[in-house]
Coordinates of C-alpha atoms and ligand atoms in Angstrom, one line a residue:
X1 CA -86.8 -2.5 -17.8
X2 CA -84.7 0.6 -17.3
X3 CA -81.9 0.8 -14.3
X4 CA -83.1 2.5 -11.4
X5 CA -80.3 4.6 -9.3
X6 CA -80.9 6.2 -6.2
X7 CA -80.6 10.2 -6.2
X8 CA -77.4 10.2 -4.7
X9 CA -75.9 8.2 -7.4
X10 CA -77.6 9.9 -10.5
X11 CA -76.0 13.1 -8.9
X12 CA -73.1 11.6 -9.2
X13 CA -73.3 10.1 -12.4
X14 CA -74.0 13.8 -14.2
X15 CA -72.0 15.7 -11.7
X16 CA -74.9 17.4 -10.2
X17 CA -75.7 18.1 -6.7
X18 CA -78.2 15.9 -5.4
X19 CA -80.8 19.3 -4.2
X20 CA -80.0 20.2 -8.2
X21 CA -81.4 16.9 -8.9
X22 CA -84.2 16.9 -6.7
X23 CA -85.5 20.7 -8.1
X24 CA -85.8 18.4 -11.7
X25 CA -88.4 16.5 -9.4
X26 CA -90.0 18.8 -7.6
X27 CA -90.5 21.0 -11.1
X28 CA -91.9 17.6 -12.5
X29 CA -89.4 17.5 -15.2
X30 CA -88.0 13.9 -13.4
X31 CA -90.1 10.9 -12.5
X32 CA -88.8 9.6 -9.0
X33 CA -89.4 6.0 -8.1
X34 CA -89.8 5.5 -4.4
X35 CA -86.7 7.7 -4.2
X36 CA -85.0 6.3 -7.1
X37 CA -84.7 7.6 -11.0
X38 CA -84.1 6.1 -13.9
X39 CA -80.6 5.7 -16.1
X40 CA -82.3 6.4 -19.4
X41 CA -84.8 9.6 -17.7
X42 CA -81.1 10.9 -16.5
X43 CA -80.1 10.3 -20.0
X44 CA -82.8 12.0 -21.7
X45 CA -82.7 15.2 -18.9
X46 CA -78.9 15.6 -19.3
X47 CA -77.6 14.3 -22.9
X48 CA -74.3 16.0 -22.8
X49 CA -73.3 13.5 -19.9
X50 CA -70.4 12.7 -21.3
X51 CA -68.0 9.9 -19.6
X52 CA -65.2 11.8 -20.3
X53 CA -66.8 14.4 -17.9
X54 CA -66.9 12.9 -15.1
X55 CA -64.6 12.2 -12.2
X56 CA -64.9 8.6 -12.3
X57 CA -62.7 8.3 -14.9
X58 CA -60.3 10.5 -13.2
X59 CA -60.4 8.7 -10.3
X60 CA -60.1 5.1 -11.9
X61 CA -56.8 6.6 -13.6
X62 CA -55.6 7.8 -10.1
X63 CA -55.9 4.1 -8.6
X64 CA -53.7 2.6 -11.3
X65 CA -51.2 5.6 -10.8
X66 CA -51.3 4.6 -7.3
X67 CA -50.6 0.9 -8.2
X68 CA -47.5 1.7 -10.1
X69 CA -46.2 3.9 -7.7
X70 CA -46.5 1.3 -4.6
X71 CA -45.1 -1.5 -7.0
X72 CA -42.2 1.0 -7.3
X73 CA -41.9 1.2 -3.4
X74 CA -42.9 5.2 -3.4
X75 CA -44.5 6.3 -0.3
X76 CA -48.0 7.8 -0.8
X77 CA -49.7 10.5 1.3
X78 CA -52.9 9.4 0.7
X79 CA -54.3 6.1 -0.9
X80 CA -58.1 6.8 -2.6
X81 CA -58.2 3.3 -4.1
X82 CA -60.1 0.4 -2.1
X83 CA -58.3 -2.0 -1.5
X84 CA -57.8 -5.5 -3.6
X85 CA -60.2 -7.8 -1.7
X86 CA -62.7 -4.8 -1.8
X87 CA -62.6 -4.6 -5.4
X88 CA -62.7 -8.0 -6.2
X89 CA -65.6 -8.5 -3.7
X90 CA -66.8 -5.4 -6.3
X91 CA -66.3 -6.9 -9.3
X92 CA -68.0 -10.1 -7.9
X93 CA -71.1 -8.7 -7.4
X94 CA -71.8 -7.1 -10.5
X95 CA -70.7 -10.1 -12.3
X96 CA -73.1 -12.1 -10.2
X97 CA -76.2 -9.4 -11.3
X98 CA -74.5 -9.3 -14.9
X99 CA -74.7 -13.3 -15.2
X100 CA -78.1 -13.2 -13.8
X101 CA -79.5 -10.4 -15.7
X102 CA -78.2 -12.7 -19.0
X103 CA -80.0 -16.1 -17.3
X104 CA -83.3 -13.9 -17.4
X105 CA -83.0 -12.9 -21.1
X106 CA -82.0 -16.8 -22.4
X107 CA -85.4 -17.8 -20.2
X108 CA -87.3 -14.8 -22.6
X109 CA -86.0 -16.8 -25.4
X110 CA -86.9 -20.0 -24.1
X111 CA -90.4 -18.5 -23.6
X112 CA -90.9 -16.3 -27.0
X113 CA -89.9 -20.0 -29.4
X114 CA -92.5 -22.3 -27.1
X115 CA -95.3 -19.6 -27.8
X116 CA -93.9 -19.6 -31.2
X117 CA -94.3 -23.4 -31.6
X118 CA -97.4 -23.5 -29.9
X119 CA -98.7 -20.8 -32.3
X120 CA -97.1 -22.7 -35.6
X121 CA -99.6 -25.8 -34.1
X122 CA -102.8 -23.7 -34.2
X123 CA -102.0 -21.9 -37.3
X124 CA -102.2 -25.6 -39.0
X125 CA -105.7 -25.9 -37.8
X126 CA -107.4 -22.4 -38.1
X127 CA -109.5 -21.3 -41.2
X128 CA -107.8 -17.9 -40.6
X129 CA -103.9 -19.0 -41.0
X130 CA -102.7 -15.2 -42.1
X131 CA -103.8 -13.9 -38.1
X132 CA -101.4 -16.8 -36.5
X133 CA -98.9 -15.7 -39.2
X134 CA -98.6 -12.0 -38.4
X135 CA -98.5 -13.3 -34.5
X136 CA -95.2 -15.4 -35.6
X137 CA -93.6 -12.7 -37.6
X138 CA -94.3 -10.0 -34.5
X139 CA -92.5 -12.6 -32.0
X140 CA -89.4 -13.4 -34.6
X141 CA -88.7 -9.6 -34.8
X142 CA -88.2 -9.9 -31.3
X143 CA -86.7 -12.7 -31.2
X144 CA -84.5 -11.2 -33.6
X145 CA -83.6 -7.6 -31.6
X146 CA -82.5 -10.0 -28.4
X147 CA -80.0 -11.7 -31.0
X148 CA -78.3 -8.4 -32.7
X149 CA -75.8 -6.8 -30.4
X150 CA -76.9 -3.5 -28.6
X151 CA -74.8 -0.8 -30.8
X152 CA -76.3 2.4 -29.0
X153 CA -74.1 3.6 -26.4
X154 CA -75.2 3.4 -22.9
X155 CA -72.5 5.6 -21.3
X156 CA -74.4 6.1 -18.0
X157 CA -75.2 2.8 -17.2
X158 CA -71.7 2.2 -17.9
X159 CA -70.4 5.2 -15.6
X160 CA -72.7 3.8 -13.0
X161 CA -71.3 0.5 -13.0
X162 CA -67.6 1.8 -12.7
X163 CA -68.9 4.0 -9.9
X164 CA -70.3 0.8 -8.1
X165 CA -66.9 -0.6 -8.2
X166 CA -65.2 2.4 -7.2
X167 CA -67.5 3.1 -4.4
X168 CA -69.7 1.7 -2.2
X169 CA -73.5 3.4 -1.6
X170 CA -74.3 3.1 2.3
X171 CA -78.3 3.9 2.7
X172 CA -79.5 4.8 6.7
X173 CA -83.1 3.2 6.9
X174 CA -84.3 5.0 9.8
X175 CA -83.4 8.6 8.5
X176 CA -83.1 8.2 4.8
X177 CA -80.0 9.8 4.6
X178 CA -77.4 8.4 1.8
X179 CA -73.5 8.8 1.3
X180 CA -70.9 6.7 -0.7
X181 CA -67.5 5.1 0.9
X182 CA -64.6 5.5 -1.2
X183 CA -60.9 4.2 -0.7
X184 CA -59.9 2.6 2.3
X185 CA -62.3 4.9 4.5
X186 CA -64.4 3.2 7.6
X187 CA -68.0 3.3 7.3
X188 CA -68.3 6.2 10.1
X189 CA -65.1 8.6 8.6
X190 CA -67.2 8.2 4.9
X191 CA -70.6 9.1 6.8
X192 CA -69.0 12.4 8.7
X193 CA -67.0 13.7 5.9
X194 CA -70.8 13.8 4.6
X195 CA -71.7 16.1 6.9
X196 CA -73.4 13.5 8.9
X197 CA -74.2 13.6 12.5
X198 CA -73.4 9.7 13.0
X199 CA -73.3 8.4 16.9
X200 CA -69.5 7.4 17.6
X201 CA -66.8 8.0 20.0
X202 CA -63.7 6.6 20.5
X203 CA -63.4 5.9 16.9
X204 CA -60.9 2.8 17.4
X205 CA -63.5 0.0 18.6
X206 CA -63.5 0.6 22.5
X207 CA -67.2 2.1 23.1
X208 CA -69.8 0.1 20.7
X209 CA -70.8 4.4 20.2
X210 CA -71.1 3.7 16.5
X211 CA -72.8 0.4 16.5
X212 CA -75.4 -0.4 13.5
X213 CA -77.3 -2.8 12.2
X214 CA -76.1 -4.0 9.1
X215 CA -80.1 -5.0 6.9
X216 CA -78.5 -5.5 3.3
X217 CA -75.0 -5.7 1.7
X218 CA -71.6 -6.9 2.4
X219 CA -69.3 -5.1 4.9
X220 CA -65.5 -6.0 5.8
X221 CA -63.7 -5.4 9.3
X222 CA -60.8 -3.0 8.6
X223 CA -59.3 -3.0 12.2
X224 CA -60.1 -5.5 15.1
X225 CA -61.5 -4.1 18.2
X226 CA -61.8 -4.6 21.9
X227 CA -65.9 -4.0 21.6
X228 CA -67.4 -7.0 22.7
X229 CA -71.3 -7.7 20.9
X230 CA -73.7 -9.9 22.9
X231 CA -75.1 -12.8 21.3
X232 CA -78.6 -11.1 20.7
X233 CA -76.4 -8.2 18.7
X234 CA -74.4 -11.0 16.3
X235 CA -77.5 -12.6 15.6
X236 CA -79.2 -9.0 14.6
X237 CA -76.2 -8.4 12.7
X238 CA -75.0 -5.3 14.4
X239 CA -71.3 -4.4 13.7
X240 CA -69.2 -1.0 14.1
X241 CA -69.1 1.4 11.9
X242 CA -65.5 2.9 12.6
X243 CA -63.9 -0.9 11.9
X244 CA -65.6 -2.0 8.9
X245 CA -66.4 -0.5 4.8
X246 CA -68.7 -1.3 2.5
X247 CA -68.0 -3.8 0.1
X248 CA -71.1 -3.3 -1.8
X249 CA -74.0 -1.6 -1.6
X250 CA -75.5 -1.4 1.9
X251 CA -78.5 -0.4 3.9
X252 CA -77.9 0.0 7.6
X253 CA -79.8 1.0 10.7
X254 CA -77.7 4.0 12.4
X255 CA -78.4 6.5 15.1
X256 CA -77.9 10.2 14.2
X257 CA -77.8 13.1 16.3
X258 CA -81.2 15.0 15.5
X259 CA -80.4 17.9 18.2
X260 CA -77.7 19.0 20.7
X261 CA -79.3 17.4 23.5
X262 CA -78.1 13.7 21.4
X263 CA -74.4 14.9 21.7
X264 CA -72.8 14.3 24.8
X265 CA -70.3 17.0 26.8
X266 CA -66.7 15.9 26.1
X267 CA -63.3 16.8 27.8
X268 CA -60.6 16.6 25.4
X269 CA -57.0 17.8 25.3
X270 CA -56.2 19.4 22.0
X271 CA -53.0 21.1 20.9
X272 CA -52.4 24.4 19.4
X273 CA -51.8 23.5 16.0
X274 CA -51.3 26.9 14.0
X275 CA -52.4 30.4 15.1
X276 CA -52.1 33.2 12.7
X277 CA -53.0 37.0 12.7
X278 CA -54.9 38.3 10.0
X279 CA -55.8 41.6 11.3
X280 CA -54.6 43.8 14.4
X281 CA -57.8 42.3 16.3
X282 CA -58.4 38.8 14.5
X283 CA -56.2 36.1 15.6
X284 CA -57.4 32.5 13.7
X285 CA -56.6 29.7 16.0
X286 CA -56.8 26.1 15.1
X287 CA -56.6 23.2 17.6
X288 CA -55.9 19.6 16.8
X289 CA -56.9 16.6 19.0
X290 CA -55.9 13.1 19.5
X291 CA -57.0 10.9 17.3
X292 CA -58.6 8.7 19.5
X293 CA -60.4 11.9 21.4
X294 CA -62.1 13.4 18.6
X295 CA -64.4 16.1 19.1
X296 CA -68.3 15.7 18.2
X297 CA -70.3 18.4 17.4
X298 CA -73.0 20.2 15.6
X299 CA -71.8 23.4 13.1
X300 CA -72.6 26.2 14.6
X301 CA -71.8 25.0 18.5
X302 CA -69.3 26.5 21.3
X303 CA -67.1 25.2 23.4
X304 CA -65.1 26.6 27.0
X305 CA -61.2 26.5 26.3
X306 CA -59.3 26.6 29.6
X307 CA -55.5 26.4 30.2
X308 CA -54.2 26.5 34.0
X309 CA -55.4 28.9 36.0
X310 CA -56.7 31.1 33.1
X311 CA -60.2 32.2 32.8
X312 CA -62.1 30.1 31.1
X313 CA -63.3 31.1 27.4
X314 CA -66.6 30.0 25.8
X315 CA -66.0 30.2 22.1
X316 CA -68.1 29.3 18.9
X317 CA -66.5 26.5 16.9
X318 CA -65.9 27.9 13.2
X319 CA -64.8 24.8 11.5
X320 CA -67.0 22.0 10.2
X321 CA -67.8 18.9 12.5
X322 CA -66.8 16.9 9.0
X323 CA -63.4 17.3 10.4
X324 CA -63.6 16.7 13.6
X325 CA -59.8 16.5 14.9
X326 CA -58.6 20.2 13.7
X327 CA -60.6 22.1 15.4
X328 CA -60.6 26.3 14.5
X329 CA -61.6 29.5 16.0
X330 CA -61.9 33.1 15.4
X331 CA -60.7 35.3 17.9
X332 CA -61.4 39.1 18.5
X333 CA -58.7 40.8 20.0
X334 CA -59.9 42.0 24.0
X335 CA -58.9 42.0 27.3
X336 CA -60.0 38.8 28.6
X337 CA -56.9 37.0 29.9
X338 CA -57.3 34.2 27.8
X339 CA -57.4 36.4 24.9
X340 CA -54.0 37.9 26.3
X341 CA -52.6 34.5 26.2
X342 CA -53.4 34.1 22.8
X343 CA -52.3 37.2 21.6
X344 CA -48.9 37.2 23.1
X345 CA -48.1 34.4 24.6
X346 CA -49.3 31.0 22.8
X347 CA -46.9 28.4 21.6
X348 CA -46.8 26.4 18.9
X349 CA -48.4 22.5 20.4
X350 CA -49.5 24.3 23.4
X351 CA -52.1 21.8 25.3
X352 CA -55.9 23.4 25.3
X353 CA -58.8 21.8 27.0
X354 CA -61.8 21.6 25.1
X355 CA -65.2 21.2 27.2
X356 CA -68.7 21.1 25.5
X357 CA -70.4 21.3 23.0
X358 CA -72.9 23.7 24.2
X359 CA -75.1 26.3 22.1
X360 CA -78.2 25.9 19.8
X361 CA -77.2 27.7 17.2
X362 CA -77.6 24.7 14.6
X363 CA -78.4 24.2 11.3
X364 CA -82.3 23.2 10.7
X365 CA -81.9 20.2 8.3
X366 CA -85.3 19.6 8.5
X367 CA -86.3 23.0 6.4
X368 CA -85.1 23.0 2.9
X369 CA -86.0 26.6 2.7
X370 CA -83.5 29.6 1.3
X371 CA -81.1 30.6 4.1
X372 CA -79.9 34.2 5.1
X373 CA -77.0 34.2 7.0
X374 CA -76.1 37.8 8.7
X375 CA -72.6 37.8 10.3
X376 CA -71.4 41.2 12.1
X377 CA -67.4 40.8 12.1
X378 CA -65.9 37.4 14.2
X379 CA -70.0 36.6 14.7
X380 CA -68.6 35.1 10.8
X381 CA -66.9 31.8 13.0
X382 CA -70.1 30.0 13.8
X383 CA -71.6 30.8 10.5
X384 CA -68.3 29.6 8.4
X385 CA -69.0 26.2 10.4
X386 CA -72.5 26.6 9.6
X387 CA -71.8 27.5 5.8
X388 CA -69.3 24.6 5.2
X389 CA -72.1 22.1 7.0
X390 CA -75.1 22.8 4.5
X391 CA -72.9 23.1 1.9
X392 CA -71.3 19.5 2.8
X393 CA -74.8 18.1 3.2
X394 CA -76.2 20.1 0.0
X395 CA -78.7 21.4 2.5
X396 CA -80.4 24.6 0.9
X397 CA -82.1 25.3 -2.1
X398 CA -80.1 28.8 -1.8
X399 CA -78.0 30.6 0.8
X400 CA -77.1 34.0 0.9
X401 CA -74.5 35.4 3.2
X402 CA -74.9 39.1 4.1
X403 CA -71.0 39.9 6.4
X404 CA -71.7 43.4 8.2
X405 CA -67.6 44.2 8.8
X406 CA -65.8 46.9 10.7
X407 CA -62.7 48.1 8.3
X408 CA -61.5 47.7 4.7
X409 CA -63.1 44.2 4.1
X410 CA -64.1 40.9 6.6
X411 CA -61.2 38.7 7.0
X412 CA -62.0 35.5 5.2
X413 CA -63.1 37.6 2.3
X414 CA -61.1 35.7 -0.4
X415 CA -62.5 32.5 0.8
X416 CA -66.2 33.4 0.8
X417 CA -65.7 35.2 -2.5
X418 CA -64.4 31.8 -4.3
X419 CA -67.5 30.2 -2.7
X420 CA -69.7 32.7 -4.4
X421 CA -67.8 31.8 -7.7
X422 CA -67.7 27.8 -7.2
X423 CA -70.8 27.7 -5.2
X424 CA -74.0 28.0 -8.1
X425 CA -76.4 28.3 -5.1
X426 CA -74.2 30.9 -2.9
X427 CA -73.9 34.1 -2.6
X428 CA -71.7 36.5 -0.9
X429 CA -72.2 40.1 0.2
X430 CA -69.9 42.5 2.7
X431 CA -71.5 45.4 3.8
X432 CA -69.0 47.5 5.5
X433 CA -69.8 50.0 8.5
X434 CA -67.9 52.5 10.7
X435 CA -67.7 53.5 13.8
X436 CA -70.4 51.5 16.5
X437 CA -73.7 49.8 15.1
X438 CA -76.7 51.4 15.6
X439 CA -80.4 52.0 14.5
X440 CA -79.4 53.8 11.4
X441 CA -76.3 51.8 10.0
X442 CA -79.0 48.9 11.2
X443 CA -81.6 50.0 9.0
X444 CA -79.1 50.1 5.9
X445 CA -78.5 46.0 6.6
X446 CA -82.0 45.7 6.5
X447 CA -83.0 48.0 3.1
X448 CA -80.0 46.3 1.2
X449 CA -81.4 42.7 2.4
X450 CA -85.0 43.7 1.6
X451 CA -84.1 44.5 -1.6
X452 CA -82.7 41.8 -2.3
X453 CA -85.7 39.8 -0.6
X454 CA -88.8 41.3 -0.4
X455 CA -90.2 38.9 1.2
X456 CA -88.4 37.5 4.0
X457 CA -91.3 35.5 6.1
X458 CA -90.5 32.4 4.2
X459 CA -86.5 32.7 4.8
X460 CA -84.5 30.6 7.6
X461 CA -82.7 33.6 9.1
X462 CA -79.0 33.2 11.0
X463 CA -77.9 35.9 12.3
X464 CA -74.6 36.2 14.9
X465 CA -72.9 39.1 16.4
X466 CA -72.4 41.2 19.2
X467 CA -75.7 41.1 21.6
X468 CA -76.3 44.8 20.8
X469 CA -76.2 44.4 16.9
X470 CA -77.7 41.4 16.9
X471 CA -80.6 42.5 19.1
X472 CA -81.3 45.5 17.1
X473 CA -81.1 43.4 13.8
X474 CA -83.5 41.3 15.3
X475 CA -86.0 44.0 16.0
X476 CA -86.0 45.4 12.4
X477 CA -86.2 42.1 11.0
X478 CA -89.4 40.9 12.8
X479 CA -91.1 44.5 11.9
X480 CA -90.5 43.7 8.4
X481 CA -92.2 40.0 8.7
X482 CA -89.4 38.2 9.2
X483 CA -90.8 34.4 10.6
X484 CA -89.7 34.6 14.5
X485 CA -89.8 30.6 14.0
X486 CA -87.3 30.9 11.1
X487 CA -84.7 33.2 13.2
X488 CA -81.9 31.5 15.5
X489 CA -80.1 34.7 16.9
X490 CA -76.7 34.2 18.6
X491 CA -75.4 36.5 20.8
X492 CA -71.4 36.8 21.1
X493 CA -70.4 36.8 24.7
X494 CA -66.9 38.3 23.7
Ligands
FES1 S1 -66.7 4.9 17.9 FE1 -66.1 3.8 19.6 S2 -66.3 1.8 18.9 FE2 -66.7 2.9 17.1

């Protein structure tokens, strides 16, 4: 019986994304399984798999380069391996399947010689002996192939079995969602750097915020912690996932954020870690906050800054809630006076308070629909937080980012032009205008989108700006059928 992998891990296996994957099943050209395919349907799909392709390798090499350089005392930055007990505990379980998988063949041969024997008996006593005899000779050929060492290659199921020692598959039952846990990495830190929305807060075993229900698999505790479980949660087998990995394979019951109303308003001090000018009126500011106080948040959220007696400033977060302690922003140059402080007189570790999140200008997981995303100048900051999300979480099926830009070119233009080149499902186009928006320079956006799009009723639509372009956008885009369910408009306040 062929292997059957889940998605996540055939993606892996091929070096695929997983919506690439799923476009092989939704064209018919893959048979999915209850959510699973099989190793040799991979194999026929993509034959030029090769092992030496694939990262696994890469990654198995970097673990013993990180062996011999701790057994020669060298300090490492950052350690990918797990750790021994996790590996063994690894190795252990595929032995176990390994050794049963060989029980179940010796009981075929067991079976195959009694029908044999049994067959030999009535063949002695039946006026037609040649029927029994071709019987005989079909179950000795088989008999036979079981004996004779396998010589074909099997190089994914062998990848795949390298991979499940290297890492760790964590399924979520109640939302279906899948990631892997590599290294030394908690269950929660594996699930956000997915893109997840995962409950948590403290993220040091205080709250019980990231407690789950561990339904299959083997986990081990990687830090103690003060949370205390009742007796009704031990014997349900709830644990937490920012103390504990997966050894193997698990499923887990989990709460997710499925809105902003799930994520609660915070108060955190974070400290100016780096601010740096990259135009005469865009100022990129990135916070960084305790370790213990992360910040949660959905991409494409705001949050007030306040310092003192300074105005406070409601900004959109830019970076991705993946990493959730360095925290950036994109500032346009104005005369608000906590704009002035950042402009002229902001130190390096500077404390910040962080309130929120607030805002609904979130990603729609639920739609796997092509996504427009229309930035007019810093209106980029929630959309680059948007951007890295659905990217992290392989979201669309194709987005499209159209940045409407004041002067020479947008200010993160280098790094959204490497997307378009790295990305096979991005793509990336500035379209410059002078002076102020309006109707005209408005209707340009639209005829170079439309062009592109003809039809835009069945496109999810982000669009961010200054309330006067964005409003007019708006306008022109639902006179040309754009879906006013599919549109989330954000309004810049500054
Ligand atoms: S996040 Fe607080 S206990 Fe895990």
């Amino acid at each position: 019986m062929p292997r059957l992998v889940s998605l996540s891990r055939a993606a892996k296996l091929v070096g695929i994304s997983r919506g690439a994957l799923q476009k092989h099943i939704h064209d018919h050209e893959l048979e999915s399984f209850e959510g699973q395919v099989s190793l040799d349907d991979i194999e026929r799909l993509f034959p030029d798999a090769e092992i030496e392709d694939n990262h696994i390798i890469e990654d198995l090499e970097n673990i013993v380069e990180q062996a011999l350089k701790r057994a020669h005392g060298r300090k490492l930055a950052t350690l990918l391996a797990p750790d021994s007990y996790t590996l063994a505990a690894r190795l252990q379980s595929i032995t176990k399947e390994h050794a049963h998988t060989k029980n179940q063949v010796n009981e075929l041969i067991n079976l195959l010689t009694t029908i044999k024997g049994t067959i030999t008996g009535l063949a002695e006593t039946s006026d037609t002996p040649v029927l029994f005899e071709d019987l005989n000779n079909l179950i000795n050929d088989a008999i036979e192939k079981i004996h004779v060492p396998i010589m074909k290659p099997a190089p994914l199921l062998e990848k795949d079995n390298l991979l499940r020692v290297m890492a760790a598959q964590v399924h979520i039952k109640n939302s279906g969602h899948e990631f892997f846990v590599d290294g030394t990495n908690s269950i929660l830190e594996a699930g956000l750097s997915t893109g997840l929305a995962l409950n948590y807060g403290c993220s040091n075993g205080n709250c019980g915020k990231c407690k789950a229900k561990l339904i299959s698999g083997e986990i081990k505790k990687t830090r103690p912690h003060d949370f205390v479980f009742s007796e009704s949660d031990k014997l349900q087998n709830y644990f937490l996932c920012c103390s504990n990995t997966a050894i193997t394979d698990i499923e887990i019951e989990a709460d997710e954020a499925g809105s902003e109303k799930d994520i609660p308003e915070q108060l955190i001090s974070g400290k100016v870690k780096k601010a740096e000018q990259l135009s005469d009126d865009v100022m990129i500011l990135n916070l960084k906050t305790p370790r213990t106080k992360r910040l949660r948040f959905l991409a494409g959220q705001n949050v007030i800054l306040s310092r003192g007696d300074l105005e406070p400033l409601e900004l959109p977060i830019a970076s991705c809630p993946c990493d959730d302690m360095n925290i950036q922003f994109h500032i346009l140059r104005s005369e608000h006076p906590f704009i002035n402080y950042i402009y002229n007189d902001l130190k390096s570790s500077d404390a910040i308070h962080i309130k929120g999140p607030t805002g609904s200008f979130i990603l729609d997981e639920n739609s796997n629909l092509p996504v427009i995303f229309i930035a007019f100048d810093t209106g980029y900051a929630p959309i680059n937080s948007l951007i890295e999300h659905a990217v992290t979480l392989e979201h669309a099926e194709f987005i499209h980012l159209y940045w409407v830009h004041n002067g020479d070119r947008p200010y993160m233009h280098n790094q959204c032009h490497a997307w378009e080149d790295a990305l096979d499902n991005f793509s990336y186009q500035p379209i410059p205008y002078q002076g102020e928006v309006n109707s005209e320079n408005t209707q340009e956006i639209l005829n170079v989108l439309v062009s592109d799009y003809p039809d835009i009723s069945n496109k999810n639509i982000y669009l961010c700006g200054a309330e006067n372009m964005v409003r007019q956008t708006e306008n022109i885009l639902l006179d040309h059928n754009a879906n006013k369910e599919l549109l989330k408009i954000h309004a810049l306040k500054i």
